GROMACS .gro file of C-alpha atoms in nm:
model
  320
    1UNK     CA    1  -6.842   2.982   3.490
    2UNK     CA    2  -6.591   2.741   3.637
    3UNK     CA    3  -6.260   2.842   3.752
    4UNK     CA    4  -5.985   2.859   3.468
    5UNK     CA    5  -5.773   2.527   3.486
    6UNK     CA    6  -5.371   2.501   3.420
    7UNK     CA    7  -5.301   2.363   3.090
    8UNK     CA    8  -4.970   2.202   3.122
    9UNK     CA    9  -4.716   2.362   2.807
   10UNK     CA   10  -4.487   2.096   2.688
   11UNK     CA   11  -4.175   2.164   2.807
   12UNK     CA   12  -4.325   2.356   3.142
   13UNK     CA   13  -4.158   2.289   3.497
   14UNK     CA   14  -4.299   2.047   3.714
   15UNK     CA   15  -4.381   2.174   4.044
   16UNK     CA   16  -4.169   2.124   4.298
   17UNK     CA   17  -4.185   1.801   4.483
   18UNK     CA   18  -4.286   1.792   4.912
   19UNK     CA   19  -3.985   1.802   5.118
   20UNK     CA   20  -3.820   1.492   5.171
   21UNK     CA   21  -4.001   1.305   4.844
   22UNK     CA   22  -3.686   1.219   4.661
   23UNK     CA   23  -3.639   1.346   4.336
   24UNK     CA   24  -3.772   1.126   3.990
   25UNK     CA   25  -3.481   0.970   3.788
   26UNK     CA   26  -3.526   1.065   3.397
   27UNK     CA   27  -3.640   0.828   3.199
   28UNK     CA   28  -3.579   0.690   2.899
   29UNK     CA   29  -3.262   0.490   2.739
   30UNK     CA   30  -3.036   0.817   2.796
   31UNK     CA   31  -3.014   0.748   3.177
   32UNK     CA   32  -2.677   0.705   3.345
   33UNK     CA   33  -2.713   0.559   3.722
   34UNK     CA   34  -2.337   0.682   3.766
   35UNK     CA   35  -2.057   0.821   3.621
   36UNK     CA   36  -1.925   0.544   3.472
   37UNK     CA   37  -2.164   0.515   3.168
   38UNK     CA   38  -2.079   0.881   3.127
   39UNK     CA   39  -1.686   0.870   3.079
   40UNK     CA   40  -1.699   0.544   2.903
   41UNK     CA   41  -1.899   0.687   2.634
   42UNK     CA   42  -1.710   0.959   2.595
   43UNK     CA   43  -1.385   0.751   2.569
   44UNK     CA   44  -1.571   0.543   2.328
   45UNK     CA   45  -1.638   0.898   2.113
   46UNK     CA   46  -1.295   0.998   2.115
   47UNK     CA   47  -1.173   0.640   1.975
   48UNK     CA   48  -1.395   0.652   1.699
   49UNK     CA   49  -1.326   1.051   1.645
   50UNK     CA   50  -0.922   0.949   1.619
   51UNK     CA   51  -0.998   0.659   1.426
   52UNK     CA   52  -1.167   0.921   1.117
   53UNK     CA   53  -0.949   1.134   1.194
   54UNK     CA   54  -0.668   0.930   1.087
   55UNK     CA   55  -0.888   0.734   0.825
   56UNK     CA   56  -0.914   1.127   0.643
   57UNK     CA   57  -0.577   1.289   0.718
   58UNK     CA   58  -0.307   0.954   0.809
   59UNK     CA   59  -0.005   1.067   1.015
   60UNK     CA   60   0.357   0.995   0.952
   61UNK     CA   61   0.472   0.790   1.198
   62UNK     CA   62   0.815   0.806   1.340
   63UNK     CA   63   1.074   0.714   1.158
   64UNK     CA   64   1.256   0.461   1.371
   65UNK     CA   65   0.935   0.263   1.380
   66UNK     CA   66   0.891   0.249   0.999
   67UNK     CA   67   1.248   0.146   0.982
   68UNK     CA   68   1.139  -0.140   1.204
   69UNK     CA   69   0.827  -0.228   1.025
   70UNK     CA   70   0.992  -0.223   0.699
   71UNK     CA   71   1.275  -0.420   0.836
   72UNK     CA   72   1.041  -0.689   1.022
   73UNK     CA   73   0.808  -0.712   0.736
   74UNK     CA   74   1.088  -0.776   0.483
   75UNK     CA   75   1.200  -1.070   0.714
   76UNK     CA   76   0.875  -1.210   0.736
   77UNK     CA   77   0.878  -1.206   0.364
   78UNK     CA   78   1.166  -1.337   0.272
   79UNK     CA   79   1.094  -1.597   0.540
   80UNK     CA   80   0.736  -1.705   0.441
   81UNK     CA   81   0.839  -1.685   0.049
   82UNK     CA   82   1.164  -1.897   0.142
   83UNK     CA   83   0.968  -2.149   0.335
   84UNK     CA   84   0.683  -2.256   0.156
   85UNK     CA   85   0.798  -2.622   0.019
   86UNK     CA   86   0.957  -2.622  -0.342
   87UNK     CA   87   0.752  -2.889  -0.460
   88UNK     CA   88   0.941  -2.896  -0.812
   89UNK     CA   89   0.736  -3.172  -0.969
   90UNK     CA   90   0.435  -2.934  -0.879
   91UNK     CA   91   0.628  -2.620  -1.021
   92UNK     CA   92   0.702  -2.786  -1.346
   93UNK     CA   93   0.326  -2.914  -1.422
   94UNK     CA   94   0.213  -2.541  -1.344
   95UNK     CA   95   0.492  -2.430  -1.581
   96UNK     CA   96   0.364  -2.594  -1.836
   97UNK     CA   97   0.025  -2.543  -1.780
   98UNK     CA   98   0.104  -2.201  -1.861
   99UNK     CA   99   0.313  -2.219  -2.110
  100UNK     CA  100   0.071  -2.423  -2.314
  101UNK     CA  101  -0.183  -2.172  -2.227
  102UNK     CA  102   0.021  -1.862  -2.394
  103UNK     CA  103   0.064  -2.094  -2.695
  104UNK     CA  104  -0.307  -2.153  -2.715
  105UNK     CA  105  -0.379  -1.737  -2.743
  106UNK     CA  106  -0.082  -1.746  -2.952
  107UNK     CA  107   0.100  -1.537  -2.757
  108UNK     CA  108   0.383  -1.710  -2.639
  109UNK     CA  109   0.711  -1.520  -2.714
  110UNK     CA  110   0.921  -1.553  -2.393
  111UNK     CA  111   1.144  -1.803  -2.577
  112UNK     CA  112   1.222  -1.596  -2.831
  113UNK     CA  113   1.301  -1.226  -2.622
  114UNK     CA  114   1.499  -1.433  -2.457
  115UNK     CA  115   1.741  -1.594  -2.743
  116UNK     CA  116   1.719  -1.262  -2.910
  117UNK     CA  117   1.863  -1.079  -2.586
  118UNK     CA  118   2.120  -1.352  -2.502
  119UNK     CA  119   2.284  -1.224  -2.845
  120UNK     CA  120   2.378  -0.934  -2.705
  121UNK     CA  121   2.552  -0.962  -2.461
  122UNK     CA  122   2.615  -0.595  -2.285
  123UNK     CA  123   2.259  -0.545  -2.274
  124UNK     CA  124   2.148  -0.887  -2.119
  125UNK     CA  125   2.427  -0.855  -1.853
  126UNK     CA  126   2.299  -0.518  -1.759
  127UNK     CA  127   1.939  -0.671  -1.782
  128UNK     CA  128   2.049  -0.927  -1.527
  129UNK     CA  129   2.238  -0.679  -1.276
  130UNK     CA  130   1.866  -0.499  -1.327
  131UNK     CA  131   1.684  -0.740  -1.183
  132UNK     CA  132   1.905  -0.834  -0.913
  133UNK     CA  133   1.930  -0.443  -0.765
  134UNK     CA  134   1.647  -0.245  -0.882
  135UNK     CA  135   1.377  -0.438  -0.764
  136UNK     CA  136   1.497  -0.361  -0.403
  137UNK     CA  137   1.672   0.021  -0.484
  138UNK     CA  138   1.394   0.211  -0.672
  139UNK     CA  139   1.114   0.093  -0.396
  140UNK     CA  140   1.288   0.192  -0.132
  141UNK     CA  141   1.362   0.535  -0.294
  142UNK     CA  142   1.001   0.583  -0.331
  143UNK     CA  143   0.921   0.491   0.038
  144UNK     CA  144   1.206   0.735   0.135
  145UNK     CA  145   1.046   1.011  -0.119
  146UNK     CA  146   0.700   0.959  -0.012
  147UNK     CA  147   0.828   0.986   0.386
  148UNK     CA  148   1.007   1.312   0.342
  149UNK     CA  149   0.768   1.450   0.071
  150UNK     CA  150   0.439   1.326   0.095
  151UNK     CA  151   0.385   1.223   0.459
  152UNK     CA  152   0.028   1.230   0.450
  153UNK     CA  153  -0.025   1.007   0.179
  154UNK     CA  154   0.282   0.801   0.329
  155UNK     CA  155   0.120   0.556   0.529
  156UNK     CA  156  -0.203   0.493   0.289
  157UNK     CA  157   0.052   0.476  -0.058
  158UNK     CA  158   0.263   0.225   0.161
  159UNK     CA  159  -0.093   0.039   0.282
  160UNK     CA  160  -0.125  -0.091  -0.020
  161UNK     CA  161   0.235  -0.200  -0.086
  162UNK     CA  162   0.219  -0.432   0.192
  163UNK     CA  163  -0.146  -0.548   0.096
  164UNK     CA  164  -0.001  -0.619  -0.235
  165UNK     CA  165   0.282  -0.830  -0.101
  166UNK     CA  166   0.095  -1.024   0.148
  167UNK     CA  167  -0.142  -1.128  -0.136
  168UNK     CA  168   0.173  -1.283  -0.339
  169UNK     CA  169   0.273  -1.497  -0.065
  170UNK     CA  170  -0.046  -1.672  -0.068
  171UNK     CA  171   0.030  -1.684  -0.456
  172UNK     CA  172   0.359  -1.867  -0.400
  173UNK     CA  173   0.241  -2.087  -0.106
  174UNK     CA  174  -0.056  -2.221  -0.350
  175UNK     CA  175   0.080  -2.162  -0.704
  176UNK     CA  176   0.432  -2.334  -0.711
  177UNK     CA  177   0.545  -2.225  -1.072
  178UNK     CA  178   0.897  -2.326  -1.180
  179UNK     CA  179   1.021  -1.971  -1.388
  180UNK     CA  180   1.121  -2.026  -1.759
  181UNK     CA  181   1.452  -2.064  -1.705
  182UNK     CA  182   1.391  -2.395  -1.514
  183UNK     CA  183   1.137  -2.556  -1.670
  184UNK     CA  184   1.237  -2.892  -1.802
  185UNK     CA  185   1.277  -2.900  -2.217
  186UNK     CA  186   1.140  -2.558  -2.195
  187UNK     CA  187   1.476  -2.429  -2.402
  188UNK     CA  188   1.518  -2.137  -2.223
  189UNK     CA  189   1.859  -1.955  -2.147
  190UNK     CA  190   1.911  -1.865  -1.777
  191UNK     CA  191   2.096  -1.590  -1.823
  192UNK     CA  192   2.258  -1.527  -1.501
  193UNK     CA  193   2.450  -1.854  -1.558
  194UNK     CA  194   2.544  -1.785  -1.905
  195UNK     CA  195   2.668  -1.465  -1.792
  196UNK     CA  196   2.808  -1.502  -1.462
  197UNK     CA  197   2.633  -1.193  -1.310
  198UNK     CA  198   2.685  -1.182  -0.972
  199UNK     CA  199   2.430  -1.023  -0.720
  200UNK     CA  200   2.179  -1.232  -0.823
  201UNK     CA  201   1.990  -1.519  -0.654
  202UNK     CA  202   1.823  -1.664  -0.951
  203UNK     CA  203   2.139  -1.871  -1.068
  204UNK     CA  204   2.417  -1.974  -0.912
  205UNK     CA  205   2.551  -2.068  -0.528
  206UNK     CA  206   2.264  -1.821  -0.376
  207UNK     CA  207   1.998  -2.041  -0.492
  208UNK     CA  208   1.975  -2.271  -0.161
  209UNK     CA  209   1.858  -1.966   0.064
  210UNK     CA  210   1.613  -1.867  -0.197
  211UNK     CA  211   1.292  -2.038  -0.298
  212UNK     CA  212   1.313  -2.148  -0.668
  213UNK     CA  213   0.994  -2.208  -0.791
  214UNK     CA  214   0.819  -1.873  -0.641
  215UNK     CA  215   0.741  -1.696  -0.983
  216UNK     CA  216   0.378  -1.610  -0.978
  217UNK     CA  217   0.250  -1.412  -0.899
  218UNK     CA  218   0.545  -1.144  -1.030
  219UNK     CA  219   0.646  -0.900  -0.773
  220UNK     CA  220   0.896  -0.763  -0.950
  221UNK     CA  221   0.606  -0.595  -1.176
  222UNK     CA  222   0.371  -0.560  -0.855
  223UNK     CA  223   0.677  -0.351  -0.683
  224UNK     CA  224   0.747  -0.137  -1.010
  225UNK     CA  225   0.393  -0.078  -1.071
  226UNK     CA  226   0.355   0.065  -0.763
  227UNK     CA  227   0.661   0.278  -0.824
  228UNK     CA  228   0.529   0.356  -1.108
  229UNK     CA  229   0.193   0.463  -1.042
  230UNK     CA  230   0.303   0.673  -0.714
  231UNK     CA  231   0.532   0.892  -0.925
  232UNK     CA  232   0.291   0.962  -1.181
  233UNK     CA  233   0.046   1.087  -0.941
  234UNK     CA  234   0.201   1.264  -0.696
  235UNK     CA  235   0.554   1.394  -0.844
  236UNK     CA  236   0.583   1.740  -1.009
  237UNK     CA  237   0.841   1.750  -1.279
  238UNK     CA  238   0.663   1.578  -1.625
  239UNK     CA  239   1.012   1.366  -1.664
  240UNK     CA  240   1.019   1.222  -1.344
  241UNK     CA  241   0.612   1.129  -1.425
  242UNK     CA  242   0.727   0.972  -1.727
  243UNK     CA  243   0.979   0.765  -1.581
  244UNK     CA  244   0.749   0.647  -1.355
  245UNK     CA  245   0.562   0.488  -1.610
  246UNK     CA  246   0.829   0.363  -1.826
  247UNK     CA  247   0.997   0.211  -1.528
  248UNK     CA  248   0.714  -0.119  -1.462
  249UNK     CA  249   0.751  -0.155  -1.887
  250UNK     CA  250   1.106  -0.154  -1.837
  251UNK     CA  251   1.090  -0.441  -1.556
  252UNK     CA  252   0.845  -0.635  -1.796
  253UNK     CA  253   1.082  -0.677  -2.109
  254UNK     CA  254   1.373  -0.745  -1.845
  255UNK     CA  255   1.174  -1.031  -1.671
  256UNK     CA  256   1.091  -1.196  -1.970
  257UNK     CA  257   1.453  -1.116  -2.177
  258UNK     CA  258   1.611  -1.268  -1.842
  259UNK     CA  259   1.346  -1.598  -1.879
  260UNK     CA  260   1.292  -1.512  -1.479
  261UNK     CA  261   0.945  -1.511  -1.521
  262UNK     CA  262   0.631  -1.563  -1.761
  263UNK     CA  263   0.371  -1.259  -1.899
  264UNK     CA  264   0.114  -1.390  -1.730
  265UNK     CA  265   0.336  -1.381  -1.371
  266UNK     CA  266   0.306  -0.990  -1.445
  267UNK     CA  267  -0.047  -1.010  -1.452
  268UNK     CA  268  -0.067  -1.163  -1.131
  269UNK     CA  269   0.128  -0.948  -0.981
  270UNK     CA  270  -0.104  -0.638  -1.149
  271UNK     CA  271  -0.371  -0.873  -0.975
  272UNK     CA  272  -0.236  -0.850  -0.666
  273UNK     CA  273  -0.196  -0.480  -0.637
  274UNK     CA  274  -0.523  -0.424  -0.805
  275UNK     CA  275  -0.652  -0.597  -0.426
  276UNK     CA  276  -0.375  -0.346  -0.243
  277UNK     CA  277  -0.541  -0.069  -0.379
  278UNK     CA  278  -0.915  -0.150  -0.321
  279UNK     CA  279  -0.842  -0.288   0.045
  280UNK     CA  280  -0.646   0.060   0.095
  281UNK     CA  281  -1.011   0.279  -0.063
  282UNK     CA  282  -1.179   0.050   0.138
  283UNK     CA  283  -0.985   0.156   0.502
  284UNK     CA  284  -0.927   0.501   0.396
  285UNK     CA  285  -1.253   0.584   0.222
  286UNK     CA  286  -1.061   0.730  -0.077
  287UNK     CA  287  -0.785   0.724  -0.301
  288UNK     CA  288  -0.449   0.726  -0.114
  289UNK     CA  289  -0.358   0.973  -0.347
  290UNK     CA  290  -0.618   1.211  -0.262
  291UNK     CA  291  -0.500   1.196   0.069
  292UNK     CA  292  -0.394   1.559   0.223
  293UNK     CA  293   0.016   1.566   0.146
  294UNK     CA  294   0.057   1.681   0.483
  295UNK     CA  295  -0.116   1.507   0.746
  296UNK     CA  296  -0.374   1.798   0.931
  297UNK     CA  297  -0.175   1.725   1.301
  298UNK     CA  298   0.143   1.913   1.129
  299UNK     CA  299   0.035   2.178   0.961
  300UNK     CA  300   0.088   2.502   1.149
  301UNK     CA  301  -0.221   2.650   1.361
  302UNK     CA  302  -0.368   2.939   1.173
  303UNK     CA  303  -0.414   3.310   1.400
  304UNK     CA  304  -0.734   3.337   1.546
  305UNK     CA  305  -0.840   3.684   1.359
  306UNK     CA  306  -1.153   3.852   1.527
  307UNK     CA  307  -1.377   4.150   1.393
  308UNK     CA  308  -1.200   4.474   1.402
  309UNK     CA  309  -1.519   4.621   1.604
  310UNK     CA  310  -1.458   4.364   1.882
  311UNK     CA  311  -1.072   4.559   1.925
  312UNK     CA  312  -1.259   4.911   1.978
  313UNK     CA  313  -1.383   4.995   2.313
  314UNK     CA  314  -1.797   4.896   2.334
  315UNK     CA  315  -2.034   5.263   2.295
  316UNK     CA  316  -2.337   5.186   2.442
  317UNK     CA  317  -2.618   5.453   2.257
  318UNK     CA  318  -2.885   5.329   2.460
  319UNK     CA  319  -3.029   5.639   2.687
  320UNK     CA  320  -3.192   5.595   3.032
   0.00000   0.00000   0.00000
């Protein structure tokens, strides 16, 4: 018989190497010549931990920062929307582009809301002082709401207001549309004129800082959609809900009483936030109302609670 032989186990320890024989580096793609590889890829973990982290549970940031943002982003707005070029000859061909379009689905009844509003005139005035304040009021409300009451869902809900609103400037820089009220032999009553409403930049000695023939796509009904939408699915109390919905409808028959904009500017602006919404599933891999109301950072740490057995002093049975 020969003698028995080792059979090397998978797994088993190599046998030490001769003194002095330096030691064999591991192979494979897993080897790190240094320490650098090491802490890089763990810095490189904990970015893209952070990064899901906030994609699943956003955090509020700090106030004085959103008050920046806001404020910065509103004045890049107003700026970009105030800049692009009037173009009025443009604004008035578009106009009527889509004006003849509404008459050719036989659905074009701007003309007459607005005659049959101008009739009356407590209603129309308030109609006017509507769309001069609200517009700006009721969405910041909602920001300040969502902040203080929803400040997980804060920075996702208000992802896709911004989304929404960058998408309408590259409506207005492309789409020059002269609103109702302007178009030439379009018989339309501007309002604000008629009226005198102050307040308003639409009509009257504001109109040089303001850019006239930026109608479509409507933000008006992008911003009180949104409104809309956010109190409906996150607020409590059923009439607050139902505001929330009656509140875009309400901006709709006051845009088109006031001849400030066409139907079809409202569905542009429903366009527009239609995009806000999918870019913010897209970055947060969910609704941004399904977001956690509270972001997971500030809730409060729950007490470690161990077995009672591990509180009682250890009785060993065993017997030597």
């Amino acid at each position: 018989m020969g003698e028995p032989t080792d059979i090397q186990q998978p797994g088993a320890e190599q046998p030490d190497a001769a003194p002095g024989t330096p030691a064999a580096a591991p192979a494979g793609p897993g080897r790190m010549p240094d320490g650098a590889t090491r802490v890089a890829q763990s810095r490189s973990a904990a970015l893209r931990n952070r990064v899901r982290d906030q994609r699943r549970s956003p955090a509020r940031p700090r106030i004085w920062f959103e008050l920046a943002l806001i404020g910065v982003s509103y004045w890049l707005y107003s700026l970009v929307r105030n800049a692009v070029p009037e173009q009025e000859a443009i604004a008035q061909k578009h106009a009527s582009w889509i004006w003849d379009f509404e008459h050719s689905l036989g659905v074009a009844f701007e003309r007459s809301v607005n005659h049959a509003m101008d009739g009356i005139g407590w209603l129309i005035t308030g109609m006017n002082y509507y769309y001069a304040t609200l517009h700006f009021v009721v969405t910041i409300g909602v920001l300040v709401w969502l902040y203080r009451r929803h400040p997980g869902r804060y920075v996702g809900v208000r992802t896709v207001l911004f989304v929404t609103t960058g998408i309408a400037l590259v409506g207005f820089y492309f789409f020059p549309l002269a609103p109702p009220r302007l178009m030439t032999d379009g018989g339309f009553i501007d309002t604000v004129k008629t009226h005198g409403t102050w307040g308003s930049m639409a009509s009257g000695p504001a109109t040089h800082v303001s850019n006239q023939f930026a109608a479509m796509p409507s933000m008006h009904i992008g911003w009180s959609m949104w409104c809309g939408l956010t109190l409906f699915f996150l607020a409590r109390r059923t009439w607050v809900r139902v505001l929330g919905l009656l509140y875009p409808a309400a901006t709709l028959v006051v845009i088109v009483s006031t001849a400030n904009h066409f139907w079809m500017d409202a569905v542009g602006g429903l366009v527009c936030l239609l995009v806000g919404f999918l870019a913010a599933r897209w970055l947060y891999h969910s609704s941004v109302y399904k977001l956690p109301r509270v972001p997971a950072r500030e809730l409060p740490e729950e007490p470690i609670t161990v077995p009672e057995q591990w509180s009682e002093p250890a009785v060993s049975t065993a017997r030597r």
